[in-house]
Amino acid sequence: DQQVKQNSPSLSVQEGRISILNCDYTNSMFDYFLWYKKYPAEGPTFLISISSIKDKNEDGRFTVFLNKSAKHLSLHIVPSQPGDSAVYFCAASPKEYGNKLVFGAGTILRVKS
Amino acid sequence: SAVISQKPSRDICQRGTSLTIQCQVDSQVTMMFWYRQQPGQSLTLIATANQGSEATYESGFVIDKFPISRPNLTFSTLTVSNMSPEDSSIYLCSVRGGPWTTQTGELFFGEGSRLTVL
């Protein structure tokens, strides 16, 4: 049972345009959400997070939006750059499990120059 | 942020053999986590390794198959025992951010160990 789903395996975007990566979750106990970026042959690196008490968090070119009623979050990258090409993982943390993250399967983003 | 080094970075193994993956962190951490990423799938937590106590395994993972050592606050090993092709995965070591990290989620990951079992 996948509790965190990234339904788009891949996304291709032109440089300078907006990239929107989507993530859905099923467990209403999740209260903290994160995005990680992974380059080939490297471990995932933390990108941005959002608490369930917020609906938006912004950090430079990266913005994460959370819609709790829809159990949906998205990552917006504006403007997209070729260096953003990577695999992006959505992750969620259940309230009662302090150190466990549940990951989605990832979305491959390709930014074309 | 923590710097995490894993060895080996990749290996090709024969069915039925065992392989031990090492994880070294550049700072002392209480908890270390071992994740697995099977081809095309998400990262899945195998176990949490605490120094001085037995590792805590997630559902579907057992100590006989994935024994873990945690001899000190900067080092851990994960052994994949009696390997089969289904164990072909990337195995990742991770730690939490520093004590200033109040939220659970900011994990730092090693570069991963890619195992291929023939």
PDB file of C-alpha atoms in Angstrom:
ATOM      1  CA  ASP A   1       0.000   0.000   0.000  1.00  0.00           C
ATOM      2  CA  GLN A   2       1.711   3.156  -1.224  1.00  0.00           C
ATOM      3  CA  GLN A   3       1.072   5.919   1.258  1.00  0.00           C
ATOM      4  CA  VAL A   4       2.974   8.510  -0.759  1.00  0.00           C
ATOM      5  CA  LYS A   5       2.459   8.558  -4.499  1.00  0.00           C
ATOM      6  CA  GLN A   6       4.189  10.414  -7.247  1.00  0.00           C
ATOM      7  CA  ASN A   7       2.112   9.526 -10.261  1.00  0.00           C
ATOM      8  CA  SER A   8       4.338  11.125 -12.874  1.00  0.00           C
ATOM      9  CA  PRO A   9       7.496   9.059 -13.420  1.00  0.00           C
ATOM     10  CA  SER A  10       9.037  11.832 -15.482  1.00  0.00           C
ATOM     11  CA  LEU A  11       8.623  15.451 -16.502  1.00  0.00           C
ATOM     12  CA  SER A  12      10.329  17.447 -19.219  1.00  0.00           C
ATOM     13  CA  VAL A  13      10.428  21.250 -19.073  1.00  0.00           C
ATOM     14  CA  GLN A  14      12.083  23.978 -21.085  1.00  0.00           C
ATOM     15  CA  GLU A  15      14.738  26.066 -19.358  1.00  0.00           C
ATOM     16  CA  GLY A  16      13.260  29.204 -17.820  1.00  0.00           C
ATOM     17  CA  ARG A  17       9.762  27.768 -17.525  1.00  0.00           C
ATOM     18  CA  ILE A  18       8.033  26.478 -14.413  1.00  0.00           C
ATOM     19  CA  SER A  19       8.411  22.870 -13.267  1.00  0.00           C
ATOM     20  CA  ILE A  20       5.564  21.464 -11.205  1.00  0.00           C
ATOM     21  CA  LEU A  21       6.059  18.155  -9.463  1.00  0.00           C
ATOM     22  CA  ASN A  22       3.095  16.566  -7.748  1.00  0.00           C
ATOM     23  CA  CYS A  23       2.670  14.235  -4.807  1.00  0.00           C
ATOM     24  CA  ASP A  24      -0.372  12.653  -3.187  1.00  0.00           C
ATOM     25  CA  TYR A  25      -0.605  10.943   0.166  1.00  0.00           C
ATOM     26  CA  THR A  26      -3.205   8.763   1.829  1.00  0.00           C
ATOM     27  CA  ASN A  27      -2.308   8.829   5.517  1.00  0.00           C
ATOM     28  CA  SER A  28      -4.025  11.704   7.304  1.00  0.00           C
ATOM     29  CA  MET A  29      -1.559  11.324  10.184  1.00  0.00           C
ATOM     30  CA  PHE A  30       1.277  12.749   8.128  1.00  0.00           C
ATOM     31  CA  ASP A  31       2.139  16.204   9.431  1.00  0.00           C
ATOM     32  CA  TYR A  32       5.452  17.054   7.832  1.00  0.00           C
ATOM     33  CA  PHE A  33       6.345  16.875   4.176  1.00  0.00           C
ATOM     34  CA  LEU A  34       9.641  17.144   2.380  1.00  0.00           C
ATOM     35  CA  TRP A  35      11.162  17.162  -1.055  1.00  0.00           C
ATOM     36  CA  TYR A  36      14.512  15.602  -1.802  1.00  0.00           C
ATOM     37  CA  LYS A  37      16.582  15.853  -4.950  1.00  0.00           C
ATOM     38  CA  LYS A  38      18.849  13.074  -6.172  1.00  0.00           C
ATOM     39  CA  TYR A  39      21.534  13.161  -8.826  1.00  0.00           C
ATOM     40  CA  PRO A  40      22.901   9.915 -10.305  1.00  0.00           C
ATOM     41  CA  ALA A  41      25.456   8.157  -8.082  1.00  0.00           C
ATOM     42  CA  GLU A  42      24.691  10.499  -5.201  1.00  0.00           C
ATOM     43  CA  GLY A  43      22.460  10.211  -2.168  1.00  0.00           C
ATOM     44  CA  PRO A  44      19.260  12.266  -1.927  1.00  0.00           C
ATOM     45  CA  THR A  45      19.704  15.807  -0.645  1.00  0.00           C
ATOM     46  CA  PHE A  46      17.100  17.740   1.270  1.00  0.00           C
ATOM     47  CA  LEU A  47      15.485  20.509  -0.743  1.00  0.00           C
ATOM     48  CA  ILE A  48      12.522  22.013   1.052  1.00  0.00           C
ATOM     49  CA  SER A  49       9.885  21.048   3.594  1.00  0.00           C
ATOM     50  CA  ILE A  50       6.490  22.131   4.857  1.00  0.00           C
ATOM     51  CA  SER A  51       4.587  21.548   8.069  1.00  0.00           C
ATOM     52  CA  SER A  52       0.911  20.662   7.981  1.00  0.00           C
ATOM     53  CA  ILE A  53       0.074  23.926   9.725  1.00  0.00           C
ATOM     54  CA  LYS A  54       1.136  25.801   6.588  1.00  0.00           C
ATOM     55  CA  ASP A  55      -0.050  25.717   3.019  1.00  0.00           C
ATOM     56  CA  LYS A  56       2.991  27.257   1.380  1.00  0.00           C
ATOM     57  CA  ASN A  57       6.717  27.443   1.950  1.00  0.00           C
ATOM     58  CA  GLU A  58       9.110  29.274  -0.316  1.00  0.00           C
ATOM     59  CA  ASP A  59      12.886  29.107  -0.622  1.00  0.00           C
ATOM     60  CA  GLY A  60      14.360  30.952  -3.547  1.00  0.00           C
ATOM     61  CA  ARG A  61      13.253  29.318  -6.782  1.00  0.00           C
ATOM     62  CA  PHE A  62      11.529  26.502  -4.913  1.00  0.00           C
ATOM     63  CA  THR A  63       8.025  26.661  -3.466  1.00  0.00           C
ATOM     64  CA  VAL A  64       6.090  23.821  -1.910  1.00  0.00           C
ATOM     65  CA  PHE A  65       2.306  23.980  -1.691  1.00  0.00           C
ATOM     66  CA  LEU A  66       0.228  21.786   0.600  1.00  0.00           C
ATOM     67  CA  ASN A  67      -3.487  21.098   0.183  1.00  0.00           C
ATOM     68  CA  LYS A  68      -4.450  19.099   3.241  1.00  0.00           C
ATOM     69  CA  SER A  69      -8.059  18.549   2.248  1.00  0.00           C
ATOM     70  CA  ALA A  70      -6.948  17.001  -1.019  1.00  0.00           C
ATOM     71  CA  LYS A  71      -3.937  15.279   0.581  1.00  0.00           C
ATOM     72  CA  HIS A  72      -1.811  16.761  -2.148  1.00  0.00           C
ATOM     73  CA  LEU A  73       1.422  18.691  -2.298  1.00  0.00           C
ATOM     74  CA  SER A  74       3.390  20.116  -5.145  1.00  0.00           C
ATOM     75  CA  LEU A  75       6.844  21.500  -5.737  1.00  0.00           C
ATOM     76  CA  HIS A  76       7.213  24.480  -8.047  1.00  0.00           C
ATOM     77  CA  ILE A  77      10.579  25.404  -9.517  1.00  0.00           C
ATOM     78  CA  VAL A  78      10.711  28.816 -11.167  1.00  0.00           C
ATOM     79  CA  PRO A  79      12.619  29.437 -13.329  1.00  0.00           C
ATOM     80  CA  SER A  80      13.792  25.927 -14.141  1.00  0.00           C
ATOM     81  CA  GLN A  81      17.473  25.475 -14.909  1.00  0.00           C
ATOM     82  CA  PRO A  82      19.343  22.590 -16.574  1.00  0.00           C
ATOM     83  CA  GLY A  83      21.072  21.893 -13.248  1.00  0.00           C
ATOM     84  CA  ASP A  84      17.686  21.094 -11.762  1.00  0.00           C
ATOM     85  CA  SER A  85      17.564  17.925 -13.835  1.00  0.00           C
ATOM     86  CA  ALA A  86      17.425  15.161 -11.239  1.00  0.00           C
ATOM     87  CA  VAL A  87      15.069  12.734  -9.539  1.00  0.00           C
ATOM     88  CA  TYR A  88      12.766  14.423  -7.039  1.00  0.00           C
ATOM     89  CA  PHE A  89      11.353  12.457  -4.127  1.00  0.00           C
ATOM     90  CA  CYS A  90       8.393  13.510  -2.060  1.00  0.00           C
ATOM     91  CA  ALA A  91       8.453  12.278   1.549  1.00  0.00           C
ATOM     92  CA  ALA A  92       6.147  12.452   4.549  1.00  0.00           C
ATOM     93  CA  SER A  93       6.520  11.950   8.258  1.00  0.00           C
ATOM     94  CA  PRO A  94       3.807  10.408  10.426  1.00  0.00           C
ATOM     95  CA  LYS A  95       3.097  12.170  13.684  1.00  0.00           C
ATOM     96  CA  GLU A  96       3.664   9.287  15.957  1.00  0.00           C
ATOM     97  CA  TYR A  97       6.844   8.027  14.320  1.00  0.00           C
ATOM     98  CA  GLY A  98       9.385  10.681  15.019  1.00  0.00           C
ATOM     99  CA  ASN A  99      12.122   9.577  12.742  1.00  0.00           C
ATOM    100  CA  LYS A 100      10.473   7.713   9.931  1.00  0.00           C
ATOM    101  CA  LEU A 101      10.037   9.107   6.484  1.00  0.00           C
ATOM    102  CA  VAL A 102       7.768   7.538   3.885  1.00  0.00           C
ATOM    103  CA  PHE A 103       8.979   8.253   0.372  1.00  0.00           C
ATOM    104  CA  GLY A 104       7.296   8.383  -2.985  1.00  0.00           C
ATOM    105  CA  ALA A 105       8.819   6.595  -5.965  1.00  0.00           C
ATOM    106  CA  GLY A 106      10.277   9.772  -7.425  1.00  0.00           C
ATOM    107  CA  THR A 107       9.827  11.887 -10.536  1.00  0.00           C
ATOM    108  CA  ILE A 108      12.620  12.363 -13.059  1.00  0.00           C
ATOM    109  CA  LEU A 109      12.821  16.014 -14.072  1.00  0.00           C
ATOM    110  CA  ARG A 110      14.603  16.952 -17.270  1.00  0.00           C
ATOM    111  CA  VAL A 111      15.154  20.636 -17.949  1.00  0.00           C
ATOM    112  CA  LYS A 112      16.037  21.259 -21.569  1.00  0.00           C
ATOM    113  CA  SER A 113      18.194  24.189 -22.576  1.00  0.00           C
TER     114      SER A 113
ATOM    115  CA  SER B   1      25.233  19.303   7.542  1.00  0.00           C
ATOM    116  CA  ALA B   2      26.691  15.857   8.098  1.00  0.00           C
ATOM    117  CA  VAL B   3      29.126  14.220   5.688  1.00  0.00           C
ATOM    118  CA  ILE B   4      28.351  10.538   5.231  1.00  0.00           C
ATOM    119  CA  SER B   5      30.636   8.084   3.462  1.00  0.00           C
ATOM    120  CA  GLN B   6      29.584   4.631   2.364  1.00  0.00           C
ATOM    121  CA  LYS B   7      31.628   1.667   1.206  1.00  0.00           C
ATOM    122  CA  PRO B   8      31.408   0.017  -1.229  1.00  0.00           C
ATOM    123  CA  SER B   9      29.817   2.421  -3.666  1.00  0.00           C
ATOM    124  CA  ARG B  10      28.850  -0.519  -5.840  1.00  0.00           C
ATOM    125  CA  ASP B  11      29.388  -4.242  -6.054  1.00  0.00           C
ATOM    126  CA  ILE B  12      28.345  -7.255  -8.032  1.00  0.00           C
ATOM    127  CA  CYS B  13      27.633 -10.245  -5.850  1.00  0.00           C
ATOM    128  CA  GLN B  14      26.884 -13.891  -6.334  1.00  0.00           C
ATOM    129  CA  ARG B  15      23.657 -15.441  -5.143  1.00  0.00           C
ATOM    130  CA  GLY B  16      23.951 -16.932  -1.668  1.00  0.00           C
ATOM    131  CA  THR B  17      26.798 -14.722  -0.520  1.00  0.00           C
ATOM    132  CA  SER B  18      26.701 -11.903   2.021  1.00  0.00           C
ATOM    133  CA  LEU B  19      28.023  -8.375   1.793  1.00  0.00           C
ATOM    134  CA  THR B  20      28.649  -5.794   4.489  1.00  0.00           C
ATOM    135  CA  ILE B  21      28.148  -2.103   3.767  1.00  0.00           C
ATOM    136  CA  GLN B  22      29.954   0.427   5.902  1.00  0.00           C
ATOM    137  CA  CYS B  23      28.728   3.891   6.829  1.00  0.00           C
ATOM    138  CA  GLN B  24      30.967   6.547   8.372  1.00  0.00           C
ATOM    139  CA  VAL B  25      29.676   9.917   9.589  1.00  0.00           C
ATOM    140  CA  ASP B  26      31.883  12.922  10.263  1.00  0.00           C
ATOM    141  CA  SER B  27      30.085  13.786  13.503  1.00  0.00           C
ATOM    142  CA  GLN B  28      28.582  11.898  16.411  1.00  0.00           C
ATOM    143  CA  VAL B  29      24.943  11.004  15.910  1.00  0.00           C
ATOM    144  CA  THR B  30      22.569   9.071  18.089  1.00  0.00           C
ATOM    145  CA  MET B  31      20.478   7.466  15.405  1.00  0.00           C
ATOM    146  CA  MET B  32      21.483   6.148  12.014  1.00  0.00           C
ATOM    147  CA  PHE B  33      19.023   4.850   9.463  1.00  0.00           C
ATOM    148  CA  TRP B  34      19.389   2.300   6.697  1.00  0.00           C
ATOM    149  CA  TYR B  35      17.191   2.640   3.621  1.00  0.00           C
ATOM    150  CA  ARG B  36      16.795   0.538   0.525  1.00  0.00           C
ATOM    151  CA  GLN B  37      15.785   1.676  -2.945  1.00  0.00           C
ATOM    152  CA  GLN B  38      14.835  -1.151  -5.245  1.00  0.00           C
ATOM    153  CA  PRO B  39      14.882  -0.420  -8.988  1.00  0.00           C
ATOM    154  CA  GLY B  40      12.142   2.018  -9.937  1.00  0.00           C
ATOM    155  CA  GLN B  41      10.763   2.159  -6.426  1.00  0.00           C
ATOM    156  CA  SER B  42      10.785   4.498  -3.476  1.00  0.00           C
ATOM    157  CA  LEU B  43      13.223   4.574  -0.592  1.00  0.00           C
ATOM    158  CA  THR B  44      12.127   2.181   2.141  1.00  0.00           C
ATOM    159  CA  LEU B  45      13.382   2.257   5.710  1.00  0.00           C
ATOM    160  CA  ILE B  46      15.013  -1.036   6.709  1.00  0.00           C
ATOM    161  CA  ALA B  47      15.990  -0.292  10.285  1.00  0.00           C
ATOM    162  CA  THR B  48      17.098   2.314  12.784  1.00  0.00           C
ATOM    163  CA  ALA B  49      20.484   1.754  14.394  1.00  0.00           C
ATOM    164  CA  ASN B  50      21.093   3.186  17.842  1.00  0.00           C
ATOM    165  CA  GLN B  51      24.490   3.061  19.462  1.00  0.00           C
ATOM    166  CA  GLY B  52      24.579   0.639  22.370  1.00  0.00           C
ATOM    167  CA  SER B  53      21.326  -1.125  21.628  1.00  0.00           C
ATOM    168  CA  GLU B  54      19.773  -3.499  19.136  1.00  0.00           C
ATOM    169  CA  ALA B  55      18.613  -2.083  15.849  1.00  0.00           C
ATOM    170  CA  THR B  56      14.893  -1.570  15.339  1.00  0.00           C
ATOM    171  CA  TYR B  57      13.618  -3.197  12.163  1.00  0.00           C
ATOM    172  CA  GLU B  58      10.662  -2.154  10.058  1.00  0.00           C
ATOM    173  CA  SER B  59       7.921  -4.500   9.004  1.00  0.00           C
ATOM    174  CA  GLY B  60       9.180  -6.896   6.362  1.00  0.00           C
ATOM    175  CA  PHE B  61      12.813  -6.706   7.431  1.00  0.00           C
ATOM    176  CA  VAL B  62      14.479  -9.095   9.883  1.00  0.00           C
ATOM    177  CA  ILE B  63      17.777  -9.169  11.706  1.00  0.00           C
ATOM    178  CA  ASP B  64      18.842 -12.507  10.241  1.00  0.00           C
ATOM    179  CA  LYS B  65      18.660 -11.103   6.741  1.00  0.00           C
ATOM    180  CA  PHE B  66      19.960  -7.587   7.500  1.00  0.00           C
ATOM    181  CA  PRO B  67      22.164  -7.682  10.593  1.00  0.00           C
ATOM    182  CA  ILE B  68      23.311  -4.239  11.683  1.00  0.00           C
ATOM    183  CA  SER B  69      26.175  -3.163  13.879  1.00  0.00           C
ATOM    184  CA  ARG B  70      26.574   0.193  15.588  1.00  0.00           C
ATOM    185  CA  PRO B  71      29.817   0.076  17.548  1.00  0.00           C
ATOM    186  CA  ASN B  72      30.110   3.831  18.118  1.00  0.00           C
ATOM    187  CA  LEU B  73      28.425   7.155  17.416  1.00  0.00           C
ATOM    188  CA  THR B  74      30.030   7.690  14.003  1.00  0.00           C
ATOM    189  CA  PHE B  75      29.903   4.268  12.358  1.00  0.00           C
ATOM    190  CA  SER B  76      27.464   1.550  11.362  1.00  0.00           C
ATOM    191  CA  THR B  77      27.386  -1.491   9.108  1.00  0.00           C
ATOM    192  CA  LEU B  78      24.556  -3.229   7.320  1.00  0.00           C
ATOM    193  CA  THR B  79      25.012  -6.784   6.101  1.00  0.00           C
ATOM    194  CA  VAL B  80      22.847  -8.207   3.357  1.00  0.00           C
ATOM    195  CA  SER B  81      22.887 -11.938   4.016  1.00  0.00           C
ATOM    196  CA  ASN B  82      22.353 -14.893   1.718  1.00  0.00           C
ATOM    197  CA  MET B  83      21.689 -12.594  -1.194  1.00  0.00           C
ATOM    198  CA  SER B  84      19.288 -13.268  -4.028  1.00  0.00           C
ATOM    199  CA  PRO B  85      18.624 -11.203  -7.170  1.00  0.00           C
ATOM    200  CA  GLU B  86      15.683  -9.570  -5.359  1.00  0.00           C
ATOM    201  CA  ASP B  87      18.217  -7.910  -3.047  1.00  0.00           C
ATOM    202  CA  SER B  88      19.643  -5.928  -5.961  1.00  0.00           C
ATOM    203  CA  SER B  89      19.109  -2.376  -4.744  1.00  0.00           C
ATOM    204  CA  ILE B  90      20.735   0.823  -3.661  1.00  0.00           C
ATOM    205  CA  TYR B  91      21.314   0.756   0.095  1.00  0.00           C
ATOM    206  CA  LEU B  92      21.525   4.150   1.777  1.00  0.00           C
ATOM    207  CA  CYS B  93      22.750   5.201   5.172  1.00  0.00           C
ATOM    208  CA  SER B  94      21.265   8.354   6.651  1.00  0.00           C
ATOM    209  CA  VAL B  95      21.336  10.486   9.780  1.00  0.00           C
ATOM    210  CA  ARG B  96      19.219  13.310  11.101  1.00  0.00           C
ATOM    211  CA  GLY B  97      20.307  16.893  11.060  1.00  0.00           C
ATOM    212  CA  GLY B  98      21.959  18.334  14.124  1.00  0.00           C
ATOM    213  CA  PRO B  99      20.304  19.056  17.460  1.00  0.00           C
ATOM    214  CA  TRP B 100      18.998  22.301  16.029  1.00  0.00           C
ATOM    215  CA  THR B 101      16.772  20.301  13.711  1.00  0.00           C
ATOM    216  CA  THR B 102      13.503  20.150  15.579  1.00  0.00           C
ATOM    217  CA  GLN B 103      11.613  18.454  12.806  1.00  0.00           C
ATOM    218  CA  THR B 104      11.990  14.819  11.985  1.00  0.00           C
ATOM    219  CA  GLY B 105      12.555  15.057   8.350  1.00  0.00           C
ATOM    220  CA  GLU B 106      15.847  16.630   7.507  1.00  0.00           C
ATOM    221  CA  LEU B 107      17.823  13.529   6.908  1.00  0.00           C
ATOM    222  CA  PHE B 108      21.244  13.528   5.358  1.00  0.00           C
ATOM    223  CA  PHE B 109      22.076  10.601   3.119  1.00  0.00           C
ATOM    224  CA  GLY B 110      25.217   8.895   2.045  1.00  0.00           C
ATOM    225  CA  GLU B 111      25.850   8.399  -1.654  1.00  0.00           C
ATOM    226  CA  GLY B 112      24.463   4.879  -1.484  1.00  0.00           C
ATOM    227  CA  SER B 113      25.808   1.424  -2.202  1.00  0.00           C
ATOM    228  CA  ARG B 114      24.491  -0.116  -5.403  1.00  0.00           C
ATOM    229  CA  LEU B 115      24.382  -3.887  -5.153  1.00  0.00           C
ATOM    230  CA  THR B 116      23.717  -6.176  -8.084  1.00  0.00           C
ATOM    231  CA  VAL B 117      23.111  -9.828  -7.255  1.00  0.00           C
ATOM    232  CA  LEU B 118      23.561 -12.323 -10.059  1.00  0.00           C
TER     233      LEU B 118
END
